[in-house]
Amino acid sequence: MDAADVMDDLSEVLFTSDQIADRIAEVAAQIDADYEGREVLLIGVLNGAVMVMADLQRAMRSHVEMDWMAISSYGSGTQSSGVVRILKDLSVDIEDRHVIVVEDIIDTGLTLSYLMSNLASRNPASLEIMTMFRKPEAAEMDVPVRYVGFEIPNKFVVGVGLDYAGRYRNLKDLAILAPHVYA
Ligand code: PRP
């Protein structure tokens, strides 16, 4: 789905699919360089990270493995609830693995703050974060992020895996959702 397909629902396109693909390629090259000689395990946080995970891996030139976790935070609203619980745990043991957690967005940081302490207790060889988008103005927890695609304003955004009530995840661009859609 392109922004033109849902134009009436959007206030503004922040990044086009081409801009996002270019930035993912840069981040992938950085990860390749940083982890040369070490195989990375990417952990995606469902559901939002699906698109970024798929694109990031295919842009990388090194071997890479993936696994998934599902954690609840928002529900269908537009604000973080602070409620964090594991709905689906990893399938693999991450002890002594080089792990990068892949997210679509860091908003308040509550989700990743919880997740990082949970994963650190499993003794990975290293543990870093890649997020496609980050809202610095919304941060409530300071989460150390090694790889950031784009910093964005504190608006309700959809696309590139980010949804509103389950919709718009398949929008290829990142856009601000028009208030009339969720008001
Ligand atoms: C989103 C996003 C992050 C989290 C970030 O997930 O994918 O996991 O919120 O918010 P925070 O920094 O305020 O904790 P969401 O709970 O909406 O689930 P989804 O990935 O299935 O859309």
Coordinates of N, CA, C and O and ligand atoms in Angstrom, one line a residue:
M1 N 0.8 -1.2 0.0 CA 0.0 0.0 0.0 C 0.9 1.3 0.0 O 1.8 1.3 0.8
D2 N 0.5 2.2 -0.9 CA 1.3 3.5 -0.9 C 0.5 4.6 -0.3 O -0.8 4.4 -0.1
A3 N 1.1 5.7 0.1 CA 0.4 6.8 0.8 C -0.8 7.2 -0.1 O -1.8 7.6 0.4
A4 N -0.6 7.2 -1.4 CA -1.7 7.7 -2.3 C -3.0 6.8 -2.1 O -4.1 7.3 -2.4
D5 N -2.8 5.5 -1.7 CA -4.0 4.7 -1.5 C -4.8 5.0 -0.3 O -6.0 4.6 -0.3
V6 N -4.2 5.7 0.6 CA -5.0 6.1 1.9 C -4.8 7.6 2.2 O -4.7 8.0 3.3
M7 N -4.7 8.4 1.1 CA -4.3 9.8 1.3 C -5.2 10.5 2.2 O -4.7 11.4 3.0
D8 N -6.5 10.3 2.2 CA -7.4 11.0 3.1 C -7.2 10.7 4.6 O -7.7 11.4 5.4
D9 N -6.6 9.6 4.9 CA -6.3 9.2 6.3 C -5.0 9.8 6.8 O -4.7 9.6 8.0
L10 N -4.2 10.4 6.0 CA -2.9 10.9 6.4 C -2.8 12.4 6.4 O -3.3 13.0 5.5
S11 N -2.0 12.9 7.4 CA -1.8 14.4 7.4 C -0.5 14.7 6.6 O -0.5 15.8 6.0
E12 N 0.5 13.8 6.7 CA 1.8 14.1 6.1 C 2.6 12.9 6.0 O 2.6 12.0 6.9
V13 N 3.3 12.8 4.8 CA 4.3 11.7 4.7 C 5.6 12.2 5.2 O 6.1 13.2 4.8
L14 N 6.1 11.5 6.2 CA 7.4 11.9 6.8 C 8.6 11.3 6.0 O 9.6 12.0 5.8
F15 N 8.5 10.0 5.6 CA 9.6 9.4 4.8 C 9.0 8.5 3.8 O 8.1 7.7 4.1
T16 N 9.4 8.6 2.6 CA 8.9 7.7 1.5 C 9.6 6.3 1.6 O 10.7 6.2 2.3
S17 N 9.0 5.4 0.9 CA 9.6 4.0 0.9 C 11.0 4.0 0.4 O 11.9 3.3 0.9
D18 N 11.3 4.9 -0.6 CA 12.7 5.0 -1.1 C 13.7 5.5 -0.1 O 14.8 5.0 0.1
Q19 N 13.3 6.6 0.7 CA 14.1 7.1 1.7 C 14.4 6.1 2.8 O 15.5 5.9 3.4
I20 N 13.3 5.3 3.1 CA 13.5 4.3 4.2 C 14.4 3.2 3.7 O 15.3 2.7 4.4
A21 N 14.2 2.7 2.4 CA 15.1 1.7 1.9 C 16.6 2.1 1.9 O 17.5 1.4 2.2
D22 N 16.8 3.4 1.5 CA 18.2 3.9 1.5 C 18.8 3.9 2.9 O 19.9 3.5 3.1
R23 N 18.0 4.3 3.9 CA 18.5 4.3 5.3 C 18.7 2.9 5.8 O 19.7 2.7 6.5
I24 N 17.9 2.0 5.5 CA 18.0 0.6 5.9 C 19.3 0.1 5.3 O 20.1 -0.6 6.0
A25 N 19.6 0.4 4.1 CA 20.9 -0.1 3.5 C 22.1 0.5 4.2 O 23.1 -0.2 4.4
E26 N 22.0 1.7 4.6 CA 23.1 2.3 5.4 C 23.3 1.6 6.7 O 24.4 1.3 7.1
V27 N 22.2 1.4 7.4 CA 22.3 0.7 8.7 C 22.8 -0.7 8.6 O 23.6 -1.2 9.3
A28 N 22.3 -1.4 7.5 CA 22.8 -2.8 7.3 C 24.3 -2.8 7.0 O 25.0 -3.7 7.6
A29 N 24.8 -1.9 6.3 CA 26.2 -1.8 6.0 C 27.0 -1.6 7.3 O 28.1 -2.1 7.5
Q30 N 26.5 -0.7 8.1 CA 27.1 -0.4 9.4 C 27.2 -1.7 10.3 O 28.2 -2.0 10.9
I31 N 26.1 -2.4 10.3 CA 26.0 -3.7 11.1 C 27.0 -4.7 10.6 O 27.8 -5.3 11.3
D32 N 27.0 -4.8 9.3 CA 28.0 -5.7 8.6 C 29.4 -5.4 9.1 O 30.2 -6.3 9.4
A33 N 29.7 -4.1 9.0 CA 31.1 -3.7 9.4 C 31.4 -3.9 10.9 O 32.4 -4.4 11.2
D34 N 30.4 -3.5 11.7 CA 30.6 -3.6 13.2 C 30.8 -5.1 13.6 O 31.5 -5.3 14.6
Y35 N 30.1 -6.0 13.0 CA 30.1 -7.4 13.4 C 30.9 -8.3 12.5 O 30.7 -9.5 12.5
E36 N 31.9 -7.7 11.8 CA 32.7 -8.6 10.9 C 33.3 -9.7 11.6 O 33.9 -9.5 12.7
G37 N 33.1 -10.9 11.1 CA 33.7 -12.1 11.7 C 32.8 -12.7 12.9 O 33.2 -13.7 13.4
R38 N 31.7 -12.1 13.2 CA 30.8 -12.6 14.2 C 29.4 -12.7 13.6 O 28.9 -11.8 12.9
E39 N 28.7 -13.8 13.9 CA 27.4 -14.0 13.3 C 26.3 -13.4 14.2 O 26.3 -13.7 15.4
V40 N 25.4 -12.6 13.7 CA 24.5 -11.9 14.5 C 23.1 -12.7 14.5 O 22.7 -13.3 13.5
L41 N 22.5 -12.6 15.7 CA 21.1 -13.1 15.8 C 20.2 -11.9 15.9 O 20.4 -11.1 16.9
L42 N 19.3 -11.7 15.0 CA 18.4 -10.5 15.1 C 17.1 -11.0 15.8 O 16.6 -12.1 15.4
I43 N 16.7 -10.3 16.8 CA 15.4 -10.6 17.5 C 14.4 -9.5 17.1 O 14.6 -8.4 17.5
G44 N 13.4 -9.9 16.4 CA 12.3 -9.0 16.1 C 11.2 -9.0 17.1 O 10.9 -10.0 17.7
V45 N 10.7 -7.8 17.3 CA 9.6 -7.7 18.3 C 8.3 -7.5 17.5 O 8.1 -6.6 16.8
L46 N 7.5 -8.6 17.6 CA 6.2 -8.6 16.8 C 5.2 -7.6 17.3 O 5.2 -7.3 18.5
N47 N 4.3 -7.1 16.5 CA 4.2 -7.4 15.1 C 4.9 -6.4 14.3 O 5.3 -6.6 13.1
G48 N 5.1 -5.2 14.9 CA 5.6 -4.0 14.2 C 6.9 -4.2 13.4 O 7.1 -3.6 12.4
A49 N 7.8 -5.0 14.0 CA 9.2 -5.1 13.4 C 9.3 -6.0 12.2 O 10.3 -6.1 11.6
V50 N 8.2 -6.6 11.8 CA 8.2 -7.6 10.7 C 8.8 -6.9 9.4 O 9.7 -7.5 8.8
M51 N 8.3 -5.8 9.0 CA 8.8 -5.2 7.8 C 10.3 -4.8 7.9 O 11.0 -5.0 6.9
V52 N 10.6 -4.2 9.0 CA 12.0 -3.7 9.1 C 13.0 -4.9 9.2 O 14.0 -4.9 8.6
M53 N 12.6 -6.0 9.9 CA 13.4 -7.2 10.0 C 13.6 -7.8 8.6 O 14.8 -8.2 8.2
A54 N 12.6 -7.9 7.8 CA 12.7 -8.5 6.5 C 13.7 -7.6 5.6 O 14.5 -8.1 4.9
D55 N 13.5 -6.3 5.6 CA 14.3 -5.4 4.8 C 15.7 -5.3 5.3 O 16.7 -5.3 4.5
L56 N 15.9 -5.3 6.6 CA 17.3 -5.1 7.1 C 18.1 -6.4 6.8 O 19.2 -6.3 6.3
Q57 N 17.5 -7.5 7.0 CA 18.3 -8.8 6.7 C 18.7 -8.9 5.3 O 19.8 -9.3 4.9
R58 N 17.8 -8.5 4.4 CA 18.1 -8.7 3.0 C 19.1 -7.6 2.5 O 19.7 -7.8 1.5
A59 N 19.2 -6.5 3.2 CA 20.2 -5.5 2.9 C 21.6 -5.9 3.4 O 22.6 -5.3 3.0
M60 N 21.6 -6.8 4.4 CA 22.9 -7.2 5.0 C 23.6 -8.2 4.0 O 23.0 -8.9 3.3
R61 N 25.0 -8.2 4.1 CA 25.8 -9.0 3.2 C 26.3 -10.2 4.0 O 26.9 -11.1 3.5
S62 N 26.2 -10.2 5.4 CA 26.7 -11.2 6.2 C 25.6 -12.3 6.5 O 24.4 -12.0 6.3
H63 N 26.1 -13.5 6.9 CA 25.1 -14.4 7.4 C 24.4 -13.9 8.7 O 25.0 -13.2 9.5
V64 N 23.1 -14.2 8.8 CA 22.4 -13.7 10.0 C 21.3 -14.7 10.3 O 20.8 -15.3 9.4
E65 N 20.9 -14.8 11.6 CA 19.8 -15.6 11.9 C 18.7 -14.7 12.6 O 19.0 -13.6 13.0
M66 N 17.5 -15.2 12.6 CA 16.5 -14.4 13.3 C 15.6 -15.2 14.2 O 15.5 -16.4 14.1
D67 N 15.0 -14.5 15.2 CA 14.0 -15.1 16.1 C 13.1 -14.0 16.4 O 13.3 -12.8 16.1
W68 N 12.0 -14.3 17.1 CA 10.9 -13.4 17.4 C 10.4 -13.4 18.8 O 10.4 -14.5 19.4
M69 N 10.0 -12.3 19.3 CA 9.3 -12.2 20.6 C 8.0 -11.4 20.3 O 8.0 -10.5 19.5
A70 N 7.0 -11.6 21.1 CA 5.8 -10.8 21.1 C 5.6 -10.3 22.5 O 5.7 -11.0 23.5
I71 N 5.4 -9.0 22.6 CA 5.3 -8.3 23.9 C 4.1 -7.3 23.8 O 4.0 -6.6 22.8
S72 N 3.3 -7.3 24.8 CA 2.1 -6.4 24.7 C 2.5 -5.0 25.3 O 3.3 -4.9 26.2
S73 N 2.1 -3.9 24.6 CA 2.2 -2.6 25.2 C 1.0 -1.8 25.0 O 0.3 -1.4 25.9
Y74 N 0.7 -1.4 23.7 CA -0.3 -0.4 23.4 C -1.7 -0.9 23.4 O -2.6 -0.1 23.6
G75 N -2.0 -2.1 22.9 CA -3.4 -2.4 22.5 C -3.7 -1.6 21.3 O -2.9 -1.4 20.4
S76 N -5.0 -1.1 21.1 CA -5.3 -0.4 19.9 C -5.4 1.1 20.1 O -5.8 1.8 19.2
G77 N -4.9 1.6 21.2 CA -4.9 3.1 21.4 C -3.8 3.8 20.8 O -3.0 3.2 20.0
T78 N -3.6 5.1 21.1 CA -2.5 5.8 20.5 C -1.4 6.2 21.5 O -0.5 6.8 21.2
Q79 N -1.5 5.7 22.8 CA -0.6 6.0 23.8 C -0.1 4.7 24.4 O -0.8 3.7 24.6
S80 N 1.2 4.7 24.9 CA 1.7 3.5 25.6 C 1.0 3.4 26.9 O 0.7 4.4 27.6
S81 N 0.7 2.2 27.3 CA 0.0 1.9 28.5 C 1.0 1.6 29.7 O 0.6 1.7 30.8
G82 N 2.2 1.2 29.3 CA 3.1 0.8 30.3 C 3.0 -0.6 30.7 O 3.8 -1.2 31.5
V83 N 1.9 -1.3 30.2 CA 1.7 -2.7 30.5 C 2.6 -3.5 29.5 O 2.5 -3.4 28.3
V84 N 3.5 -4.3 30.1 CA 4.5 -5.0 29.3 C 4.5 -6.5 29.7 O 4.8 -6.7 30.9
R85 N 4.1 -7.4 28.9 CA 4.2 -8.8 29.2 C 4.6 -9.6 28.0 O 4.3 -9.2 26.9
I86 N 5.3 -10.7 28.2 CA 5.7 -11.6 27.1 C 4.5 -12.5 26.6 O 4.0 -13.2 27.4
L87 N 4.1 -12.3 25.4 CA 3.1 -13.1 24.8 C 3.7 -14.3 24.0 O 3.0 -15.3 23.9
K88 N 4.9 -14.1 23.5 CA 5.6 -15.2 22.8 C 7.1 -15.0 23.1 O 7.6 -14.0 22.9
D89 N 7.7 -16.1 23.6 CA 9.1 -16.0 24.0 C 9.9 -16.5 22.8 O 9.4 -17.0 21.8
L90 N 11.3 -16.4 22.9 CA 12.2 -16.8 21.9 C 12.1 -18.3 21.7 O 11.8 -19.0 22.7
S91 N 12.5 -18.8 20.5 CA 12.6 -20.2 20.3 C 14.0 -20.7 20.5 O 14.3 -21.9 20.6
V92 N 15.0 -19.8 20.5 CA 16.4 -20.2 20.6 C 17.0 -19.7 21.9 O 16.5 -18.7 22.5
D93 N 18.1 -20.3 22.4 CA 18.9 -19.9 23.5 C 19.9 -18.8 23.0 O 20.6 -19.1 22.1
I94 N 19.9 -17.7 23.7 CA 20.8 -16.6 23.2 C 22.1 -16.5 24.0 O 22.9 -15.6 23.7
E95 N 22.3 -17.4 24.9 CA 23.6 -17.4 25.6 C 24.8 -17.4 24.7 O 24.8 -18.2 23.7
D96 N 25.7 -16.5 24.9 CA 26.9 -16.4 24.1 C 26.7 -16.0 22.6 O 27.6 -16.0 21.8
R97 N 25.5 -15.5 22.3 CA 25.2 -15.1 21.0 C 25.3 -13.5 20.9 O 25.1 -12.8 21.9
H98 N 25.6 -13.0 19.7 CA 25.6 -11.6 19.4 C 24.2 -11.2 19.0 O 23.8 -11.5 17.8
V99 N 23.5 -10.5 19.9 CA 22.1 -10.3 19.6 C 21.9 -8.8 19.3 O 22.4 -7.9 19.9
I100 N 21.1 -8.6 18.3 CA 20.5 -7.2 18.0 C 19.0 -7.3 18.0 O 18.4 -8.1 17.3
V101 N 18.4 -6.5 18.9 CA 16.9 -6.5 19.0 C 16.5 -5.4 17.9 O 17.0 -4.3 17.8
V102 N 15.5 -5.9 17.1 CA 15.1 -5.0 16.0 C 13.7 -4.5 16.3 O 12.8 -5.3 16.5
E103 N 13.5 -3.2 16.2 CA 12.2 -2.6 16.5 C 11.8 -1.7 15.4 O 12.6 -1.2 14.7
D104 N 10.5 -1.5 15.2 CA 10.0 -0.5 14.3 C 10.1 0.9 14.9 O 10.5 1.8 14.3
I105 N 9.7 1.0 16.2 CA 9.7 2.3 16.8 C 10.0 2.2 18.3 O 9.6 1.2 19.0
I106 N 10.7 3.2 18.8 CA 10.8 3.4 20.3 C 10.1 4.7 20.6 O 10.4 5.7 20.0
D107 N 9.1 4.6 21.4 CA 8.2 5.7 21.8 C 8.6 6.1 23.2 O 9.5 6.9 23.4
T108 N 7.9 5.6 24.2 CA 8.3 5.9 25.6 C 9.6 5.2 26.0 O 10.2 5.6 26.9
G109 N 9.9 4.0 25.3 CA 11.0 3.2 25.7 C 10.6 2.1 26.7 O 11.5 1.3 27.1
L110 N 9.4 2.1 27.2 CA 9.0 1.2 28.2 C 9.1 -0.3 27.8 O 9.6 -1.1 28.5
T111 N 8.7 -0.5 26.5 CA 8.8 -1.9 26.0 C 10.2 -2.4 26.0 O 10.5 -3.5 26.5
L112 N 11.1 -1.6 25.4 CA 12.5 -2.1 25.2 C 13.3 -2.1 26.5 O 14.1 -2.9 26.8
S113 N 12.9 -1.2 27.4 CA 13.6 -1.2 28.7 C 13.3 -2.5 29.4 O 14.3 -3.1 30.0
Y114 N 12.1 -2.9 29.4 CA 11.8 -4.2 30.0 C 12.5 -5.4 29.3 O 13.1 -6.2 29.8
L115 N 12.4 -5.3 27.9 CA 12.9 -6.4 27.1 C 14.4 -6.5 27.3 O 14.9 -7.7 27.4
M116 N 15.1 -5.4 27.3 CA 16.6 -5.5 27.4 C 17.0 -6.1 28.7 O 18.0 -6.9 28.7
S117 N 16.4 -5.8 29.8 CA 16.8 -6.4 31.1 C 16.5 -7.9 31.1 O 17.3 -8.7 31.6
N118 N 15.3 -8.2 30.5 CA 15.0 -9.6 30.4 C 16.0 -10.4 29.5 O 16.5 -11.5 30.0
L119 N 16.4 -9.8 28.4 CA 17.3 -10.5 27.5 C 18.8 -10.6 28.1 O 19.5 -11.5 28.0
A120 N 19.2 -9.5 28.8 CA 20.5 -9.4 29.4 C 20.7 -10.5 30.4 O 21.8 -11.1 30.5
S121 N 19.6 -10.9 31.1 CA 19.7 -11.9 32.1 C 19.9 -13.3 31.5 O 20.3 -14.3 32.2
R122 N 19.8 -13.4 30.2 CA 20.0 -14.7 29.5 C 21.5 -14.9 29.0 O 21.8 -15.8 28.2
N123 N 22.3 -13.9 29.4 CA 23.8 -13.9 29.1 C 24.2 -14.0 27.6 O 25.0 -14.9 27.2
P124 N 23.7 -13.1 26.8 CA 24.2 -13.1 25.4 C 25.6 -12.5 25.4 O 26.1 -11.9 26.4
A125 N 26.4 -12.8 24.3 CA 27.8 -12.3 24.2 C 27.7 -10.8 24.1 O 28.6 -10.1 24.6
S126 N 26.8 -10.3 23.4 CA 26.6 -8.9 23.2 C 25.1 -8.6 23.0 O 24.4 -9.5 22.5
L127 N 24.6 -7.4 23.3 CA 23.2 -7.1 23.1 C 23.0 -5.6 22.7 O 23.4 -4.8 23.5
E128 N 22.5 -5.4 21.5 CA 22.3 -4.0 21.1 C 20.9 -3.9 20.5 O 20.2 -4.9 20.4
I129 N 20.5 -2.6 20.1 CA 19.2 -2.4 19.6 C 19.3 -1.7 18.3 O 20.2 -0.8 18.1
M130 N 18.5 -2.1 17.3 CA 18.3 -1.3 16.1 C 16.8 -1.0 16.0 O 16.0 -1.9 16.1
T131 N 16.5 0.3 15.9 CA 15.1 0.7 15.7 C 15.0 1.6 14.5 O 15.9 2.4 14.2
M132 N 14.0 1.4 13.7 CA 13.8 2.2 12.5 C 13.5 3.6 12.8 O 14.0 4.5 12.2
F133 N 12.6 3.8 13.8 CA 12.2 5.2 14.2 C 12.3 5.3 15.7 O 12.1 4.4 16.5
R134 N 12.6 6.6 16.1 CA 12.6 6.9 17.5 C 12.0 8.3 17.7 O 12.2 9.2 16.9
K135 N 11.2 8.4 18.8 CA 10.6 9.7 19.1 C 11.3 10.2 20.4 O 10.9 9.9 21.5
P136 N 12.3 11.1 20.2 CA 13.0 11.5 21.4 C 12.2 12.3 22.4 O 12.4 12.1 23.6
E137 N 11.2 13.0 21.9 CA 10.3 13.8 22.8 C 9.4 12.9 23.7 O 8.8 13.4 24.7
A138 N 9.2 11.7 23.3 CA 8.2 10.8 24.0 C 8.9 10.0 25.1 O 8.3 9.3 25.8
A139 N 10.3 10.0 25.1 CA 11.1 9.1 25.9 C 10.7 9.2 27.4 O 10.8 10.4 27.9
E140 N 10.4 8.2 28.1 CA 10.2 8.1 29.5 C 11.3 7.3 30.2 O 11.6 7.5 31.3
M141 N 11.9 6.4 29.4 CA 13.0 5.6 29.9 C 14.2 5.8 28.9 O 14.0 5.9 27.7
D142 N 15.4 5.9 29.5 CA 16.6 6.0 28.6 C 17.0 4.7 28.2 O 17.5 3.9 29.0
V143 N 16.9 4.4 26.9 CA 17.3 3.1 26.4 C 18.5 3.3 25.4 O 18.3 4.1 24.5
P144 N 19.6 2.7 25.7 CA 20.8 2.9 24.8 C 20.6 2.2 23.5 O 20.5 1.0 23.4
V145 N 20.5 3.0 22.4 CA 20.2 2.4 21.1 C 21.4 2.6 20.2 O 21.8 3.7 20.0
R146 N 21.9 1.5 19.7 CA 23.1 1.6 18.8 C 22.8 2.1 17.4 O 23.5 2.8 16.8
Y147 N 21.7 1.6 16.9 CA 21.3 1.9 15.5 C 19.9 2.5 15.4 O 19.0 1.8 15.8
V148 N 19.9 3.7 14.9 CA 18.6 4.4 14.7 C 18.4 4.8 13.2 O 19.3 5.4 12.7
G149 N 17.3 4.4 12.7 CA 17.0 4.8 11.3 C 16.7 6.3 11.2 O 17.5 7.0 10.6
F150 N 15.6 6.7 11.8 CA 15.3 8.2 11.8 C 14.7 8.6 13.1 O 13.9 7.8 13.7
E151 N 15.0 9.8 13.6 CA 14.3 10.3 14.7 C 13.1 11.1 14.1 O 13.2 11.8 13.1
I152 N 12.0 11.0 14.8 CA 10.7 11.6 14.3 C 10.0 12.4 15.4 O 10.3 12.2 16.6
P153 N 9.1 13.3 15.0 CA 8.4 14.1 16.0 C 7.4 13.2 16.7 O 7.0 12.1 16.3
N154 N 6.9 13.7 17.8 CA 6.0 13.0 18.7 C 4.6 13.0 18.2 O 3.7 13.6 18.8
K155 N 4.4 12.4 17.0 CA 3.0 12.4 16.4 C 2.6 10.9 16.2 O 3.5 10.0 16.3
F156 N 1.3 10.7 16.0 CA 0.9 9.3 15.8 C 1.2 8.9 14.3 O 0.6 9.5 13.4
V157 N 2.2 8.0 14.2 CA 2.6 7.7 12.8 C 2.2 6.2 12.5 O 2.1 5.4 13.4
V158 N 2.0 6.0 11.2 CA 1.7 4.6 10.7 C 2.5 4.3 9.5 O 3.1 5.2 8.9
G159 N 2.6 3.0 9.2 CA 3.3 2.5 8.0 C 4.6 1.8 8.5 O 5.0 1.9 9.6
V160 N 5.2 1.1 7.5 CA 6.5 0.4 7.8 C 6.3 -0.5 9.0 O 7.2 -0.6 9.8
G161 N 5.2 -1.1 9.1 CA 4.9 -2.0 10.3 C 4.2 -1.4 11.4 O 3.6 -2.1 12.2
L162 N 4.1 -0.1 11.4 CA 3.4 0.6 12.5 C 1.9 0.7 12.2 O 1.5 1.1 11.1
D163 N 1.0 0.3 13.1 CA -0.4 0.2 12.9 C -1.2 1.2 13.6 O -0.8 1.8 14.6
Y164 N -2.4 1.4 13.2 CA -3.5 1.9 14.1 C -4.6 0.9 14.0 O -5.2 0.6 12.9
A165 N -5.0 0.3 15.2 CA -6.0 -0.7 15.3 C -5.8 -1.8 14.2 O -6.8 -2.3 13.6
G166 N -4.6 -2.2 14.0 CA -4.3 -3.3 13.1 C -4.1 -2.9 11.7 O -3.6 -3.7 10.9
R167 N -4.5 -1.7 11.3 CA -4.3 -1.3 9.9 C -3.1 -0.4 9.7 O -2.5 0.1 10.6
Y168 N -2.8 -0.3 8.4 CA -1.7 0.6 7.9 C -0.3 0.0 8.1 O 0.7 0.6 7.7
R169 N -0.2 -1.2 8.6 CA 1.2 -1.8 8.7 C 1.8 -2.0 7.4 O 3.0 -1.9 7.2
N170 N 1.0 -2.2 6.4 CA 1.5 -2.5 5.0 C 1.7 -1.3 4.2 O 2.0 -1.3 3.0
L171 N 1.5 -0.1 4.8 CA 1.8 1.2 4.1 C 3.3 1.2 4.0 O 4.1 1.1 5.0
K172 N 3.8 1.5 2.8 CA 5.3 1.4 2.5 C 6.0 2.7 3.0 O 7.2 2.6 3.2
D173 N 5.3 3.8 3.1 CA 5.9 5.0 3.6 C 5.6 5.2 5.1 O 4.7 4.5 5.6
L174 N 6.3 6.1 5.7 CA 5.9 6.5 7.1 C 5.2 7.8 7.1 O 5.7 8.8 6.5
A175 N 4.0 7.8 7.7 CA 3.1 9.0 7.6 C 2.5 9.3 8.9 O 2.3 8.4 9.8
I176 N 2.1 10.6 9.1 CA 1.3 11.0 10.3 C -0.1 10.7 10.0 O -0.7 11.1 9.0
L177 N -0.8 10.0 10.9 CA -2.2 9.6 10.8 C -3.0 10.9 11.0 O -2.8 11.6 12.0
A178 N -4.0 11.1 10.2 CA -4.9 12.3 10.4 C -5.7 12.1 11.6 O -6.3 11.0 11.8
P179 N -5.9 13.1 12.5 CA -6.6 13.0 13.7 C -8.1 12.5 13.5 O -8.6 11.7 14.4
H180 N -8.7 12.8 12.4 CA -10.1 12.3 12.3 C -10.2 10.8 12.2 O -11.3 10.3 12.5
V181 N -9.1 10.1 12.0 CA -9.2 8.6 11.9 C -9.3 8.0 13.3 O -10.0 7.0 13.5
Y182 N -8.6 8.7 14.3 CA -8.6 8.0 15.6 C -9.4 8.9 16.7 O -9.5 8.5 17.8
A183 N -9.9 10.1 16.3 CA -10.6 10.9 17.2 C -11.9 10.3 17.6 O -12.5 9.6 16.9
Ligands
PRP1 C1 5.0 -0.7 19.4 C2 6.4 -0.9 18.9 C3 7.2 -1.1 20.1 C4 6.5 -0.4 21.2 C5 7.2 0.9 21.4 O1 4.5 -2.0 19.6 O2 6.5 -2.0 18.0 O3 7.3 -2.5 20.4 O4 5.2 -0.1 20.7 O5 6.5 1.7 22.4 P1 7.2 2.2 23.7 O6 8.6 2.6 23.5 O7 6.3 3.3 24.2 O8 7.2 1.0 24.7 P2 2.9 -2.3 19.9 O9 2.8 -2.6 21.3 O10 2.1 -1.2 19.3 O11 2.7 -3.7 19.2 P3 2.8 -4.0 17.6 O12 4.3 -4.1 17.3 O13 2.2 -5.3 17.5 O14 2.2 -2.9 16.8

